[in-house]
Amino acid sequence: MNADVQPLRGKLQPPSYLDVYLRVLSALMLRDMRSRFGGNYWGYLVQVLWPCAHLGIITGIMAFRGINPPIIGDPALFVATGALPALAFQYISREVMKGYMVHKPLTYFPQVKKFDTIIARCLVEIVSSFLGLMLVLAVLLCFGIDPVPGDIFQAVTGYLAAIGLGVGVGFINVGICSAFPGWTIGYMAVTLTLYLSSGVYFVASYMPSQIYYYMKWNPVTQLIEWIRLGYDPSLDVQIDYFYIFVCIFGTLTAGLLMERFVVRAQQ
């Protein structure tokens, strides 16, 4: 009898806190992936394919107008080195905020915390960014373009820095939109301005020195130069790595403080 009771007690043990937390995160992530377009996983594929479609459209316009890239050589690779880090920052910083708003009703369940919804969307967006990057690299290879940078460490760390900045700004956006929901629309204008003025389709260092000085205060501009420096070491740029890391950790710290004292204070 005792031998039968012991296994039964082991089976009836409640799941640990870590198990429950991981299940909540996985459920939120799966819900994120299904709720993007059309209510199924095929809709999530649209977001992964968008960077590739974006690259194809811009490259096609450059080819149609006969525009040659000022550096790197190939138009597709030139656009990719600018668009991919800018889009990674833009999508993560925006979608983390939208994810919080979408999942907010789920926080009425005691197992789901507001912080969990933010972390789940961060993880989904980071995975999406890398999937989009891998797809773009595969497409470039199919067209006979070598996407491997001369300095792989330089390019990879620049892309990781873009993701880190996106997460930090995303946390700040969550804090703002928790108090002012209209910020979800206002931030779209901010990201569009940053995208067009960060040097995605041009080389920022070729601008007049007076303009370039102010462009350097935009961390996205320096992130693009960081990655392009991995492809063209002769590029005449000076990257302020300390400033970029201050922006990353500063926004992340500010965002976490806002999550603690602003987001949790909202009913």
Short mmCIF file of N, CA and C in Angstrom, two decimals, residues 42-56 76-77 80 84 87 91 126-147 159 231:
data_model
loop_
_atom_site.label_atom_id
_atom_site.label_comp_id
_atom_site.label_asym_id
_atom_site.label_seq_id
_atom_site.Cartn_x
_atom_site.Cartn_y
_atom_site.Cartn_z
N TRP A 42 0.17 31.73 -40.26
CA TRP A 42 0.60 32.23 -41.56
C TRP A 42 0.69 33.75 -41.54
N GLY A 43 -0.16 34.38 -40.71
CA GLY A 43 -0.08 35.83 -40.59
C GLY A 43 1.23 36.28 -39.99
N TYR A 44 1.79 35.47 -39.10
CA TYR A 44 3.09 35.82 -38.50
C TYR A 44 4.18 35.80 -39.56
N LEU A 45 4.00 34.94 -40.57
CA LEU A 45 5.00 34.87 -41.65
C LEU A 45 5.08 36.17 -42.42
N VAL A 46 3.97 36.92 -42.47
CA VAL A 46 3.97 38.20 -43.17
C VAL A 46 4.99 39.15 -42.55
N GLN A 47 5.01 39.18 -41.22
CA GLN A 47 5.96 40.07 -40.54
C GLN A 47 7.40 39.65 -40.79
N VAL A 48 7.65 38.35 -40.83
CA VAL A 48 9.00 37.86 -41.08
C VAL A 48 9.43 38.19 -42.51
N LEU A 49 8.48 38.13 -43.45
CA LEU A 49 8.80 38.39 -44.85
C LEU A 49 8.92 39.87 -45.17
N TRP A 50 8.37 40.74 -44.30
CA TRP A 50 8.35 42.15 -44.65
C TRP A 50 9.73 42.76 -44.87
N PRO A 51 10.74 42.50 -44.04
CA PRO A 51 12.07 43.08 -44.33
C PRO A 51 12.58 42.70 -45.71
N CYS A 52 12.31 41.46 -46.13
CA CYS A 52 12.76 41.03 -47.45
C CYS A 52 12.00 41.78 -48.54
N ALA A 53 10.68 41.94 -48.36
CA ALA A 53 9.89 42.70 -49.34
C ALA A 53 10.32 44.16 -49.37
N HIS A 54 10.60 44.71 -48.21
CA HIS A 54 11.06 46.09 -48.11
C HIS A 54 12.37 46.27 -48.87
N LEU A 55 13.28 45.34 -48.68
CA LEU A 55 14.57 45.40 -49.37
C LEU A 55 14.38 45.30 -50.88
N GLY A 56 13.49 44.41 -51.32
CA GLY A 56 13.25 44.23 -52.75
C GLY A 56 12.66 45.48 -53.39
N ALA A 76 21.57 46.15 -53.23
CA ALA A 76 20.80 45.38 -52.26
C ALA A 76 21.53 45.28 -50.93
N LEU A 77 22.83 45.05 -50.97
CA LEU A 77 23.60 44.93 -49.74
C LEU A 77 23.70 46.28 -49.04
N ALA A 80 20.38 46.82 -47.38
CA ALA A 80 20.21 45.89 -46.27
C ALA A 80 20.98 46.32 -45.03
N LEU A 84 18.01 46.94 -42.26
CA LEU A 84 17.81 45.87 -41.28
C LEU A 84 17.98 46.35 -39.83
N LEU A 87 15.02 48.79 -39.09
CA LEU A 87 13.74 48.10 -38.94
C LEU A 87 13.69 47.28 -37.66
N TYR A 91 10.67 48.03 -35.24
CA TYR A 91 9.65 47.04 -34.96
C TYR A 91 9.61 46.68 -33.48
N ILE A 126 12.31 39.74 -31.00
CA ILE A 126 13.72 39.41 -31.19
C ILE A 126 13.86 38.21 -32.13
N VAL A 127 13.04 37.19 -31.92
CA VAL A 127 13.06 36.02 -32.81
C VAL A 127 12.68 36.43 -34.23
N SER A 128 11.67 37.30 -34.36
CA SER A 128 11.24 37.76 -35.69
C SER A 128 12.37 38.51 -36.39
N SER A 129 13.11 39.32 -35.64
CA SER A 129 14.20 40.09 -36.23
C SER A 129 15.27 39.17 -36.79
N PHE A 130 15.62 38.14 -36.04
CA PHE A 130 16.65 37.21 -36.52
C PHE A 130 16.15 36.36 -37.68
N LEU A 131 14.87 35.98 -37.65
CA LEU A 131 14.31 35.23 -38.78
C LEU A 131 14.31 36.07 -40.04
N GLY A 132 13.92 37.34 -39.90
CA GLY A 132 13.96 38.24 -41.05
C GLY A 132 15.37 38.44 -41.57
N LEU A 133 16.34 38.56 -40.66
CA LEU A 133 17.74 38.71 -41.05
C LEU A 133 18.21 37.48 -41.81
N MET A 134 17.91 36.30 -41.30
CA MET A 134 18.34 35.08 -41.97
C MET A 134 17.70 34.95 -43.34
N LEU A 135 16.43 35.35 -43.47
CA LEU A 135 15.75 35.27 -44.76
C LEU A 135 16.38 36.22 -45.77
N VAL A 136 16.70 37.43 -45.34
CA VAL A 136 17.34 38.40 -46.24
C VAL A 136 18.70 37.89 -46.70
N LEU A 137 19.48 37.34 -45.77
CA LEU A 137 20.78 36.80 -46.15
C LEU A 137 20.65 35.66 -47.14
N ALA A 138 19.63 34.81 -46.94
CA ALA A 138 19.42 33.70 -47.87
C ALA A 138 19.02 34.21 -49.26
N VAL A 139 18.18 35.23 -49.31
CA VAL A 139 17.77 35.78 -50.60
C VAL A 139 18.97 36.41 -51.32
N LEU A 140 19.79 37.13 -50.58
CA LEU A 140 20.98 37.73 -51.19
C LEU A 140 21.90 36.65 -51.77
N LEU A 141 22.06 35.55 -51.04
CA LEU A 141 22.88 34.44 -51.54
C LEU A 141 22.29 33.86 -52.82
N CYS A 142 20.96 33.75 -52.87
CA CYS A 142 20.31 33.20 -54.05
C CYS A 142 20.54 34.07 -55.28
N PHE A 143 20.71 35.37 -55.08
CA PHE A 143 20.97 36.29 -56.19
C PHE A 143 22.46 36.48 -56.45
N GLY A 144 23.28 35.65 -55.83
CA GLY A 144 24.71 35.70 -56.08
C GLY A 144 25.43 36.81 -55.37
N ILE A 145 24.85 37.35 -54.32
CA ILE A 145 25.46 38.44 -53.55
C ILE A 145 26.03 37.86 -52.26
N ASP A 146 27.27 38.13 -52.00
CA ASP A 146 27.91 37.64 -50.78
C ASP A 146 27.55 38.57 -49.62
N PRO A 147 26.71 38.11 -48.66
CA PRO A 147 26.29 38.98 -47.57
C PRO A 147 27.20 38.93 -46.35
N TYR A 159 24.20 44.87 -34.97
CA TYR A 159 22.80 44.42 -35.06
C TYR A 159 22.24 44.10 -33.67
N TYR A 231 31.36 46.09 -43.13
CA TYR A 231 31.44 45.76 -44.55
C TYR A 231 32.47 46.60 -45.29
#
